[in-house]
Short mmCIF file of C-alpha atoms in Angstrom, two decimals:
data_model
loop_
_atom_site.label_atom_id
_atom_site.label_comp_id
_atom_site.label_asym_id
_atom_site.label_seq_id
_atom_site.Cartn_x
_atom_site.Cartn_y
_atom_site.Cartn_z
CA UNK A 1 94.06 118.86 116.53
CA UNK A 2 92.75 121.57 114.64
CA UNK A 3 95.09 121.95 110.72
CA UNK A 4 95.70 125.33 110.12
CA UNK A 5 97.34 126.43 106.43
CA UNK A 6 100.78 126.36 109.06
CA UNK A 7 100.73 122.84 108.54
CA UNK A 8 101.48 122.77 104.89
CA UNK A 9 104.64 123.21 104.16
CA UNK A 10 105.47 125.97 101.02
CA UNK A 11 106.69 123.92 98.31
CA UNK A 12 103.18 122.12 98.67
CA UNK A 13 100.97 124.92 97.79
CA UNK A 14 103.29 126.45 95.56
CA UNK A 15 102.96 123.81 92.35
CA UNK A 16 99.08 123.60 93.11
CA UNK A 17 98.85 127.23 92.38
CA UNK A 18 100.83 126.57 89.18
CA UNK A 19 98.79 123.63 88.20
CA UNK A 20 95.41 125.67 88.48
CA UNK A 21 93.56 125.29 85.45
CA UNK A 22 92.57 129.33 85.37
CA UNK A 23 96.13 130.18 85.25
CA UNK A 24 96.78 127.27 82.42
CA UNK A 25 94.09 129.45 80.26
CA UNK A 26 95.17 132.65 81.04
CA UNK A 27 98.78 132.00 79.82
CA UNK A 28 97.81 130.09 77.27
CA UNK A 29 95.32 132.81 75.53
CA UNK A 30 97.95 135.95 76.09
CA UNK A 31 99.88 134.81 73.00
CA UNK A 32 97.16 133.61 70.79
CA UNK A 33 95.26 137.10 71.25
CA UNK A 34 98.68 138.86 70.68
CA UNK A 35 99.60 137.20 67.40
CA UNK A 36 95.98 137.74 66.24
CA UNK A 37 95.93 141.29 67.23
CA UNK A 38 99.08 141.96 64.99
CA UNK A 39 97.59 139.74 62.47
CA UNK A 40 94.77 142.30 62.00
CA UNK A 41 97.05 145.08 62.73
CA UNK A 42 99.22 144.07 59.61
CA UNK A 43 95.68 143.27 57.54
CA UNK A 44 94.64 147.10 58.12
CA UNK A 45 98.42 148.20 57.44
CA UNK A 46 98.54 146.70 54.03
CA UNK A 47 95.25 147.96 52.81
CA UNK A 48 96.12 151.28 53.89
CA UNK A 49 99.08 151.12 51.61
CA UNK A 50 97.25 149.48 48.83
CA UNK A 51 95.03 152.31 48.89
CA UNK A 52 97.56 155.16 48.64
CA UNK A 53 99.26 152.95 46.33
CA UNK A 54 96.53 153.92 43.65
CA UNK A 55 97.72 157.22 43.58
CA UNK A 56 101.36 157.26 43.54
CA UNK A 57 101.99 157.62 47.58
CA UNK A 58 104.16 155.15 49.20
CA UNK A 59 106.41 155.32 52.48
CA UNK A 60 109.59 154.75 49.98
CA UNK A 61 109.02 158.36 48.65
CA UNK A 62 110.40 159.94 52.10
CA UNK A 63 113.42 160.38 50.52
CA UNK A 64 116.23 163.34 51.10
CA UNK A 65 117.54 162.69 47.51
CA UNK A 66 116.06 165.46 45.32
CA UNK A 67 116.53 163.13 42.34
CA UNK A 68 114.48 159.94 43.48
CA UNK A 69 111.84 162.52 44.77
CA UNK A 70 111.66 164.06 41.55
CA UNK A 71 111.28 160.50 40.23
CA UNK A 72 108.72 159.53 42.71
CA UNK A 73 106.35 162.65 41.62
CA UNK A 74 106.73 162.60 38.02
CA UNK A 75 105.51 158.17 38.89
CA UNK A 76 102.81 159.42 40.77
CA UNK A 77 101.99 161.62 38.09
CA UNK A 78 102.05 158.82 35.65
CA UNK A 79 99.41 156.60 37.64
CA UNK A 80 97.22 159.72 38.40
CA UNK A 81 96.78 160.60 34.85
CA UNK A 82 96.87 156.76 33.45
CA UNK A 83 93.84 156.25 35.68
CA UNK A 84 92.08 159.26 34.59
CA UNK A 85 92.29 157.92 31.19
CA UNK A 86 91.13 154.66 32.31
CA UNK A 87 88.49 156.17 33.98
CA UNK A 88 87.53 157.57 30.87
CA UNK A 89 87.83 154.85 28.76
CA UNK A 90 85.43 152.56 30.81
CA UNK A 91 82.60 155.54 30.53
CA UNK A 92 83.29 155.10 26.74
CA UNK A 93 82.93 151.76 26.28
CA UNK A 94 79.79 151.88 28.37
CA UNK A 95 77.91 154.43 26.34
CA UNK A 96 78.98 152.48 22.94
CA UNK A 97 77.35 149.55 24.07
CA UNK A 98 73.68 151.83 25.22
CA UNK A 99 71.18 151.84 22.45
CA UNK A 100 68.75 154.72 22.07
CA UNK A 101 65.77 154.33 19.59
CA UNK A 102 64.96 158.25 19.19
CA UNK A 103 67.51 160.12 18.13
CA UNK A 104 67.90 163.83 17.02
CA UNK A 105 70.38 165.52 14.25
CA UNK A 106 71.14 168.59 16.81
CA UNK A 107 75.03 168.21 17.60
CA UNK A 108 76.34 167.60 21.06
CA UNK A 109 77.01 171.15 22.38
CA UNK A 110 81.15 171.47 22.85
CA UNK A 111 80.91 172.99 26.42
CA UNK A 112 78.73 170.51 27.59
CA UNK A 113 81.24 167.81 26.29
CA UNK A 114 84.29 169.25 27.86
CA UNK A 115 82.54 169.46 31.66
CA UNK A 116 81.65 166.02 31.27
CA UNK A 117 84.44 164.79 30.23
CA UNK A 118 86.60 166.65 33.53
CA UNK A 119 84.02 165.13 35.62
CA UNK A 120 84.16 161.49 34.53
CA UNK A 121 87.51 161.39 34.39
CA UNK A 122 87.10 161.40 38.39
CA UNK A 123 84.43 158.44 38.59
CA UNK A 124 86.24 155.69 39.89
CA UNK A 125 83.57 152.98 40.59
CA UNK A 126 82.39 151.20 37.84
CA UNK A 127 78.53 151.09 39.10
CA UNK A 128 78.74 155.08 38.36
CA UNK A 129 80.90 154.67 35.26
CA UNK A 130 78.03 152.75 33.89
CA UNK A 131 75.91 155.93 35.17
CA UNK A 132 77.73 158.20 33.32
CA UNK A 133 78.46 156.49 30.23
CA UNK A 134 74.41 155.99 29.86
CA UNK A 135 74.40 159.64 30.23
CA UNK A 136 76.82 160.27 28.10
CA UNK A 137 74.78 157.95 25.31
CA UNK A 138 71.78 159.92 25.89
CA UNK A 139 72.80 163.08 25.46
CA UNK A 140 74.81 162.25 22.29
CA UNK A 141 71.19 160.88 20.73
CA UNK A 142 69.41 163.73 22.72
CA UNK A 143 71.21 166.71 23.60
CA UNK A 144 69.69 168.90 26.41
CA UNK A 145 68.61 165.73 27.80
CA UNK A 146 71.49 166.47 30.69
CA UNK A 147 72.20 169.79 32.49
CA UNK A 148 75.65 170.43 34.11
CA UNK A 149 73.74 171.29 36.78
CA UNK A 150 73.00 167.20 37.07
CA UNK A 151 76.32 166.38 36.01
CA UNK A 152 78.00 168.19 38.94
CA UNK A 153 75.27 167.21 41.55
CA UNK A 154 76.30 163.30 40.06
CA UNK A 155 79.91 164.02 40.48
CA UNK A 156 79.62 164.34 44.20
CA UNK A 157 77.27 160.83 44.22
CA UNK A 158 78.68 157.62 45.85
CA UNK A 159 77.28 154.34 44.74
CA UNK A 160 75.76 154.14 48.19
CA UNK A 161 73.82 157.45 47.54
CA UNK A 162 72.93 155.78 43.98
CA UNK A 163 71.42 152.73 45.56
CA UNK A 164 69.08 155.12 48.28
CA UNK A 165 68.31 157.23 45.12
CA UNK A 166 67.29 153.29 43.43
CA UNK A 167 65.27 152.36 45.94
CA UNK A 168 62.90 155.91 45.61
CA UNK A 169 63.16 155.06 41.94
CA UNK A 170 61.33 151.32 42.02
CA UNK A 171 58.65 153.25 44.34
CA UNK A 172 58.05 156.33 42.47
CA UNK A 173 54.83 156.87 39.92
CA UNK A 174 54.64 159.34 37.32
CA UNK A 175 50.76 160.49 35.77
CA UNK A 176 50.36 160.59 32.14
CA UNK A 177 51.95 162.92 30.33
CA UNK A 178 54.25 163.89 33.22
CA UNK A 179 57.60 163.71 33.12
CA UNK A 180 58.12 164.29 36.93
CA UNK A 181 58.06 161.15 39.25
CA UNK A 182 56.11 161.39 42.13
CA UNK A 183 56.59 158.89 45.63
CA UNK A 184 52.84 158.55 46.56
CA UNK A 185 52.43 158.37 50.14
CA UNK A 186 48.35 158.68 51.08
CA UNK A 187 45.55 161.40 50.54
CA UNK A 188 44.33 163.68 52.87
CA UNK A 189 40.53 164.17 52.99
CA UNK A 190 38.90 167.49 54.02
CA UNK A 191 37.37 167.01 57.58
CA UNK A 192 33.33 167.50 57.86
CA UNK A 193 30.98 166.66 60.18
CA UNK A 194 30.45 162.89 59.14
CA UNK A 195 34.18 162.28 59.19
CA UNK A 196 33.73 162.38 63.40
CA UNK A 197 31.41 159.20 62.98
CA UNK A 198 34.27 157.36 60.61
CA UNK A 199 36.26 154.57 61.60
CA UNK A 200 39.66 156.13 61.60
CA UNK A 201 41.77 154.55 58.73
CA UNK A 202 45.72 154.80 57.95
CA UNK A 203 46.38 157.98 55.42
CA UNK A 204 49.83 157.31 54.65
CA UNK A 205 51.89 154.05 54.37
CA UNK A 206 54.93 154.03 55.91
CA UNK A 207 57.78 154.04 54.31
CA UNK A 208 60.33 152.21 55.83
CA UNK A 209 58.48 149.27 55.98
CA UNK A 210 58.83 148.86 52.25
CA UNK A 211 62.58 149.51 52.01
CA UNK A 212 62.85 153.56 52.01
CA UNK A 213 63.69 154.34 55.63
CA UNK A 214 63.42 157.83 57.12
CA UNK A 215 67.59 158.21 56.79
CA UNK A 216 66.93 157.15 53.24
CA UNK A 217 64.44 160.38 52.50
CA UNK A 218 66.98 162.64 54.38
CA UNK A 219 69.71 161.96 52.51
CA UNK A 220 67.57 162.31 48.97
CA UNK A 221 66.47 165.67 50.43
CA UNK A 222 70.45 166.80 51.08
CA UNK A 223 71.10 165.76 47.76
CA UNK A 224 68.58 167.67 45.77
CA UNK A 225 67.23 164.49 44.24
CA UNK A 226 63.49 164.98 46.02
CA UNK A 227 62.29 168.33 47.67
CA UNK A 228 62.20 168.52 51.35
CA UNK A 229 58.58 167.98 52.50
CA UNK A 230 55.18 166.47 51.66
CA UNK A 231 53.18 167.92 48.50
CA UNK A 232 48.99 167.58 48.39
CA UNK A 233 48.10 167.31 44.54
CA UNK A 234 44.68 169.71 44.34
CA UNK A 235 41.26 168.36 45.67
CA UNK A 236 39.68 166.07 43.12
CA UNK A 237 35.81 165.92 42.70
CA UNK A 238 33.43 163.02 43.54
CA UNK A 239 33.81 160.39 40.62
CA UNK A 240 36.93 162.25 38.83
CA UNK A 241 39.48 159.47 37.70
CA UNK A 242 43.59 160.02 37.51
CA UNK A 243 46.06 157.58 36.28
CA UNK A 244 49.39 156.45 37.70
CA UNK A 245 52.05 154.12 36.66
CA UNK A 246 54.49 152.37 39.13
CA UNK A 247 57.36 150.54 36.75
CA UNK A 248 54.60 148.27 34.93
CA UNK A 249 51.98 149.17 37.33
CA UNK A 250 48.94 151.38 36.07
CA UNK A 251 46.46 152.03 38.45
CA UNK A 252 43.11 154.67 37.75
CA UNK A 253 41.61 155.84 40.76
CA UNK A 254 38.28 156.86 40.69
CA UNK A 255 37.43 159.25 43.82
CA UNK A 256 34.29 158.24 45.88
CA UNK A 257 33.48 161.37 47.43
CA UNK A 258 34.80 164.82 46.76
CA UNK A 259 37.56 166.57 48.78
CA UNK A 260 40.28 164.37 48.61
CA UNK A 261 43.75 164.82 47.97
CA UNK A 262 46.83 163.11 47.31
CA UNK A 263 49.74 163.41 49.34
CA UNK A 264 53.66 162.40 47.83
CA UNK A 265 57.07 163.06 47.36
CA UNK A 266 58.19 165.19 44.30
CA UNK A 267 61.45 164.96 42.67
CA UNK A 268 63.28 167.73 41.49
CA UNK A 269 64.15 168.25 38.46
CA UNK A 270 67.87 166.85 38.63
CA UNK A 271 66.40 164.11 40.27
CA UNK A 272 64.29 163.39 37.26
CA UNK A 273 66.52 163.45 35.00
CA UNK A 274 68.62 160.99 36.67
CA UNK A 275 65.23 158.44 37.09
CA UNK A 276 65.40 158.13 33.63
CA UNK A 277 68.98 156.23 33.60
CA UNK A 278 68.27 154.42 36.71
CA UNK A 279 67.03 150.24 36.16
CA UNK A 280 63.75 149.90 37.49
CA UNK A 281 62.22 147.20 39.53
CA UNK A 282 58.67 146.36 40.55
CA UNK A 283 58.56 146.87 44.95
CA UNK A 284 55.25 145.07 45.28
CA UNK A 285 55.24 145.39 49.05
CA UNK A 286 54.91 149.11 48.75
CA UNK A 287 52.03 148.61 45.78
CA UNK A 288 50.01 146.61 47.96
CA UNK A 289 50.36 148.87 50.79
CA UNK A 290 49.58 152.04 49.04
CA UNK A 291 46.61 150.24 47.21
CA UNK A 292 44.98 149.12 50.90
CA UNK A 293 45.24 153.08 51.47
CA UNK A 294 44.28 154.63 48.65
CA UNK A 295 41.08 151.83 48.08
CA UNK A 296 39.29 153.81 51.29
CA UNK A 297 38.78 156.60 49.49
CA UNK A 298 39.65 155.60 45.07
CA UNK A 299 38.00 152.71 43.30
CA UNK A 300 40.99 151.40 41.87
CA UNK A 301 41.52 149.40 39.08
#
């Protein structure tokens, strides 16, 4: 006789579509992903609050009582204010603790004083509070050392953009006597005839393999901290010699044939007169690399 799904009667199949194991799972996972799906939801919820929390703003301040609003401003005004002064405070105890060797007897111009001071009072991370109150130490020993032009180009710097603008920092080189850092990148050497019969060599390193990526360069460019495209330094002559220091670096090139150039980065000059407060650390990767460049057409040493 041929069994056809007719001969099982309906309470049979019924509990063996229960007892599958894919439905056991199924039922079982709905509630675990539900209670950690609120779990994250409430996570999010509270730092939101925590957040506005830092400046006064609550959900208990949607009040129709005119007095406990009134009461709920002049808090919020309280903690806005208290952590201005805080803010201020930390930039203080920063620069007190800075040392500067050279100092000067000109006095700290009173204008330049009050700007600063409106602008720290708005630095909230303490990676840029330490920024300013170096700045702040400098230009007390030094004044003119710091234009407001810096100052409000810093104010609108996150520590994110500070650690991009750190990383062109431990790469830059600056000749001697010159106060302007420099990225060195290659040369470029003036095509003749034997150049055809060369075996073609790298010019330029590139850059993102040693930590500055191309995002990196754009974002230095938006912020005015390095101009906006390649410079050549002029053509040096056949055995002419230049010195550059990286950090501790100092490297004298001696050119091997005439009409080469150098090709970098320049900073500008807010950006190099923030390199001077910026810590400094030796990126041999990029040294080695710009060394195996430069030695096709420099004796270095």
């Amino acid at each position: 006789m041929k069994i056809s799904p007719q001969h099982f009667p309906p309470e049979v199949k019924k509990p063996q579509a229960a007892d599958s194991p894919k439905v056991k799972n199924q039922s079982a996972q709905a509630p675990t992903e539900n209670v950690s799906g609120t779990m994250k939801a409430e996570a999010g919820r509270q730092r939101m609050l925590s957040w506005f929390a830092r400046v006064g703003i609550s959900p208990a301040m949607q009040s129709s009582d005119p007095k406990k609003q009134k009461h709920a401003l002049e808090r919020r005004k309280h903690i806005l204010e208290t952590q201005k002064a805080s803010n201020l405070q930390a930039v203080l105890n920063i620069a007190l603790n800075v040392t500067i060797n050279e100092q000067t007897s000109d006095n700290l111009d009173p204008d330049w004083f009050f700007a600063f001071s409106s602008m720290a009072e708005e630095i909230y991370s303490p990676p840029m509070q330490e920024l300013w109150g170096k700045i702040f130490a400098v230009e007390v020993a030094r004044p003119g050392s710091f234009s407001l032009r810096t100052l409000q180009l810093l104010k609108t710097l996150t520590h994110r953009d500070a650690k991009v603008f750190n990383k062109a920092v431990n790469i830059a080189s600056r000749r001697n006597n010159d106060a302007v850092p420099r990225i060195l990148v290659g040369y470029h050497r003036r095509k003749g005839l034997f150049s055809l019969f060369r075996k073609p060599v790298p010019e330029q390193i590139n850059l993102s393999t040693v930590g500055l990526s191309y995002p990196d360069l754009l974002s230095l460019q938006e912020m005015k901290l390095i101009y906006a495209s390649e410079i050549e330094s002029g053509e040096y002559a056949e055995g002419q010699e230049v010195s550059w220091r990286c950090n501790n670096d100092l490297m004298t090139l001696t050119c091997k044939s005439s009409g080469v150039a150098l090709v970098y980065y320049k900073f500008t000059s807010v950006g190099s007169e923030l390199y001077k407060l910026v810590p400094k650390s030796q990126n041999e990767a990029y040294l080695n690399q710009l060394k195996l460049v430069l030695n096709e057409v420099f004796n270095i040493r």
